[in-house]
Each structure stands twice: as C-alpha cells, then as structure tokens.
Amino acid sequence: MAFVAGGISTLRISAANHVRPKGAKESRKNRPVKHRPSDKNRAPTNYPTVDPAAVPPVYTIVSEAPKKTD
C-alpha cells in the first residue's frame, strides 16, 4: 500500500487485455483488401523454362590470383 494525501491507496498494475499479434500474423492482418476481381482471381506468374546448358556462365575467371610466398 502506498500513502496518498487524503487516504490509503493500493498499488494496481494494469496489463493488456489481449495478446498483440507479432510477426507474420500481424503482417497478414495489415495487408490491403482485394476489392477488384482482377486482384482476387490473379494467377501465379508463369516464367519461361530455361535450358541450363544454354544459359551463359554467371562469372568468368580472367586470371589466377598470384601465389604468396612466405
């Protein structure tokens, strides 16, 4: 109990009434609503298939690194 001018007051701790959504649940809740039929019926993107042998190399080695001598 704490002393207050004019009387005695009890210490009261108030906590949240509900759990706050965190992470993916909060992100899903805050996403925009899809109103248009074109948004609701959107199909996944179809990417063209690529032959791995026909793809150019990602990087090319130009020269070897110099060898260190201790």
Coordinates of N, CA and C in Angstrom, one line a residue:
M1 N 0.8 -1.2 0.0 CA 0.0 0.0 0.0 C 0.9 1.2 0.0
A2 N 0.4 2.2 -0.7 CA 1.1 3.5 -0.7 C 0.3 4.6 0.0
F3 N 1.1 5.5 0.5 CA 0.4 6.6 1.2 C 0.1 7.7 0.2
V4 N -1.1 8.2 0.2 CA -1.6 9.3 -0.6 C -2.3 10.3 0.3
A5 N -2.0 11.5 0.0 CA -2.7 12.6 0.8 C -4.2 12.4 0.8
G6 N -4.8 12.2 1.9 CA -6.3 12.1 1.9 C -6.7 10.6 2.1
G7 N -5.8 9.7 2.1 CA -6.2 8.3 2.3 C -5.1 7.3 1.9
I8 N -5.5 6.1 1.9 CA -4.6 5.0 1.6 C -5.0 4.4 0.2
S9 N -4.0 4.2 -0.6 CA -4.3 3.7 -2.0 C -3.5 2.4 -2.1
T10 N -4.1 1.5 -2.9 CA -3.4 0.2 -3.2 C -2.7 0.3 -4.5
L11 N -1.6 -0.4 -4.6 CA -0.9 -0.4 -5.9 C -1.6 -1.3 -6.8
R12 N -1.9 -0.8 -8.0 CA -2.6 -1.6 -9.0 C -1.8 -1.6 -10.3
I13 N -1.6 -2.8 -10.8 CA -0.9 -2.9 -12.1 C -1.9 -3.4 -13.1
S14 N -1.9 -2.6 -14.2 CA -2.9 -3.0 -15.3 C -2.1 -3.5 -16.4
A15 N -2.5 -4.6 -17.0 CA -1.9 -5.3 -18.1 C -2.8 -5.2 -19.3
A16 N -2.3 -5.7 -20.5 CA -3.1 -5.7 -21.7 C -4.2 -6.7 -21.6
N17 N -5.3 -6.4 -22.3 CA -6.4 -7.3 -22.2 C -6.3 -8.5 -23.2
H18 N -5.5 -8.3 -24.2 CA -5.3 -9.3 -25.3 C -3.9 -9.3 -25.7
V19 N -3.5 -10.4 -26.4 CA -2.2 -10.6 -26.9 C -2.0 -9.9 -28.2
R20 N -0.9 -9.2 -28.4 CA -0.7 -8.4 -29.6 C -0.1 -9.4 -30.7
P21 N -0.7 -9.4 -31.9 CA -0.2 -10.2 -33.0 C 1.2 -9.8 -33.4
K22 N 2.1 -10.7 -33.6 CA 3.5 -10.4 -33.9 C 3.9 -11.2 -35.1
G23 N 4.9 -10.7 -35.9 CA 5.5 -11.4 -37.0 C 4.5 -11.5 -38.2
A24 N 4.4 -12.7 -38.7 CA 3.6 -13.0 -39.9 C 2.1 -12.7 -39.7
K25 N 1.7 -13.0 -38.5 CA 0.2 -12.8 -38.2 C -0.1 -11.3 -38.3
E26 N 0.7 -10.5 -37.8 CA 0.5 -9.0 -37.9 C 0.5 -8.5 -39.3
S27 N 1.5 -9.0 -40.1 CA 1.7 -8.6 -41.5 C 0.4 -9.0 -42.3
R28 N -0.1 -10.2 -42.0 CA -1.2 -10.7 -42.8 C -2.5 -9.9 -42.5
K29 N -2.6 -9.4 -41.2 CA -3.7 -8.7 -40.8 C -3.7 -7.3 -41.5
N30 N -2.6 -6.7 -41.7 CA -2.5 -5.3 -42.2 C -2.3 -5.2 -43.7
R31 N -2.5 -6.3 -44.4 CA -2.4 -6.2 -45.9 C -3.6 -5.6 -46.5
P32 N -3.5 -4.9 -47.6 CA -4.7 -4.3 -48.2 C -5.7 -5.3 -48.7
V33 N -7.0 -4.9 -48.6 CA -8.1 -5.8 -49.0 C -8.2 -5.8 -50.5
K34 N -8.4 -7.0 -51.1 CA -8.5 -7.1 -52.6 C -10.0 -6.9 -52.9
H35 N -10.3 -5.8 -53.6 CA -11.7 -5.4 -54.0 C -12.0 -5.8 -55.4
R36 N -11.0 -5.7 -56.3 CA -11.3 -5.9 -57.7 C -11.2 -7.4 -58.1
P37 N -12.1 -7.8 -59.0 CA -12.0 -9.2 -59.4 C -10.7 -9.6 -60.0
S38 N -10.0 -8.6 -60.7 CA -8.7 -8.9 -61.3 C -7.7 -9.2 -60.2
D39 N -7.8 -8.6 -59.1 CA -6.9 -8.9 -58.0 C -7.2 -10.2 -57.3
K40 N -8.5 -10.5 -57.1 CA -8.9 -11.7 -56.4 C -8.6 -13.0 -57.2
N41 N -8.7 -12.9 -58.5 CA -8.5 -14.1 -59.4 C -7.2 -14.1 -60.0
R42 N -6.2 -13.4 -59.5 CA -4.9 -13.4 -60.1 C -4.2 -14.8 -60.0
A43 N -3.6 -15.2 -61.1 CA -2.9 -16.5 -61.2 C -1.5 -16.2 -60.9
P44 N -0.7 -17.3 -60.5 CA 0.7 -17.1 -60.3 C 1.4 -16.8 -61.6
T45 N 2.5 -16.1 -61.5 CA 3.3 -15.7 -62.7 C 3.9 -17.0 -63.3
N46 N 3.8 -17.1 -64.6 CA 4.3 -18.2 -65.3 C 5.6 -17.8 -66.0
Y47 N 6.8 -18.3 -65.5 CA 8.1 -17.9 -66.0 C 8.4 -19.0 -67.1
P48 N 9.1 -18.5 -68.2 CA 9.5 -19.5 -69.2 C 10.6 -20.4 -68.7
T49 N 10.5 -21.7 -69.2 CA 11.5 -22.6 -68.8 C 12.8 -22.4 -69.5
V50 N 13.9 -22.5 -68.9 CA 15.2 -22.2 -69.5 C 16.1 -23.5 -69.4
D51 N 16.7 -23.8 -70.5 CA 17.6 -24.9 -70.5 C 19.0 -24.5 -69.9
P52 N 19.4 -25.2 -68.8 CA 20.6 -24.8 -68.1 C 21.8 -24.8 -69.0
A53 N 21.9 -25.6 -70.0 CA 23.1 -25.7 -70.9 C 23.2 -24.5 -71.8
A54 N 22.0 -23.8 -72.0 CA 22.0 -22.7 -72.9 C 22.3 -21.3 -72.2
V55 N 22.3 -21.4 -70.9 CA 22.5 -20.1 -70.1 C 24.0 -19.8 -70.1
P56 N 24.3 -18.5 -70.3 CA 25.7 -18.1 -70.2 C 26.2 -18.2 -68.8
P57 N 27.5 -18.4 -68.6 CA 28.1 -18.5 -67.2 C 27.8 -17.2 -66.4
V58 N 27.7 -17.4 -65.1 CA 27.4 -16.3 -64.2 C 28.7 -15.4 -64.1
Y59 N 29.8 -16.1 -64.0 CA 31.1 -15.3 -63.9 C 32.2 -16.1 -64.7
T60 N 33.2 -15.3 -65.1 CA 34.3 -15.9 -65.8 C 35.6 -15.5 -65.1
I61 N 36.5 -16.5 -64.9 CA 37.8 -16.3 -64.3 C 38.7 -15.7 -65.4
V62 N 39.2 -14.5 -65.1 CA 40.0 -13.8 -66.0 C 41.5 -14.2 -65.8
S63 N 41.9 -14.2 -64.6 CA 43.3 -14.6 -64.3 C 43.4 -15.2 -62.9
E64 N 44.4 -16.0 -62.7 CA 44.6 -16.6 -61.4 C 45.2 -15.6 -60.4
A65 N 44.9 -15.8 -59.2 CA 45.5 -15.0 -58.1 C 47.0 -15.3 -58.0
P66 N 47.8 -14.3 -57.7 CA 49.2 -14.6 -57.5 C 49.5 -15.4 -56.3
K67 N 50.4 -16.3 -56.3 CA 50.7 -17.2 -55.2 C 51.6 -16.5 -54.2
K68 N 51.2 -16.6 -53.0 CA 52.0 -15.9 -51.9 C 53.1 -16.8 -51.5
T69 N 54.3 -16.3 -51.2 CA 55.4 -17.0 -50.7 C 55.8 -16.4 -49.3
D70 N 56.0 -17.3 -48.4 CA 56.3 -16.8 -47.0 C 57.8 -16.7 -46.8

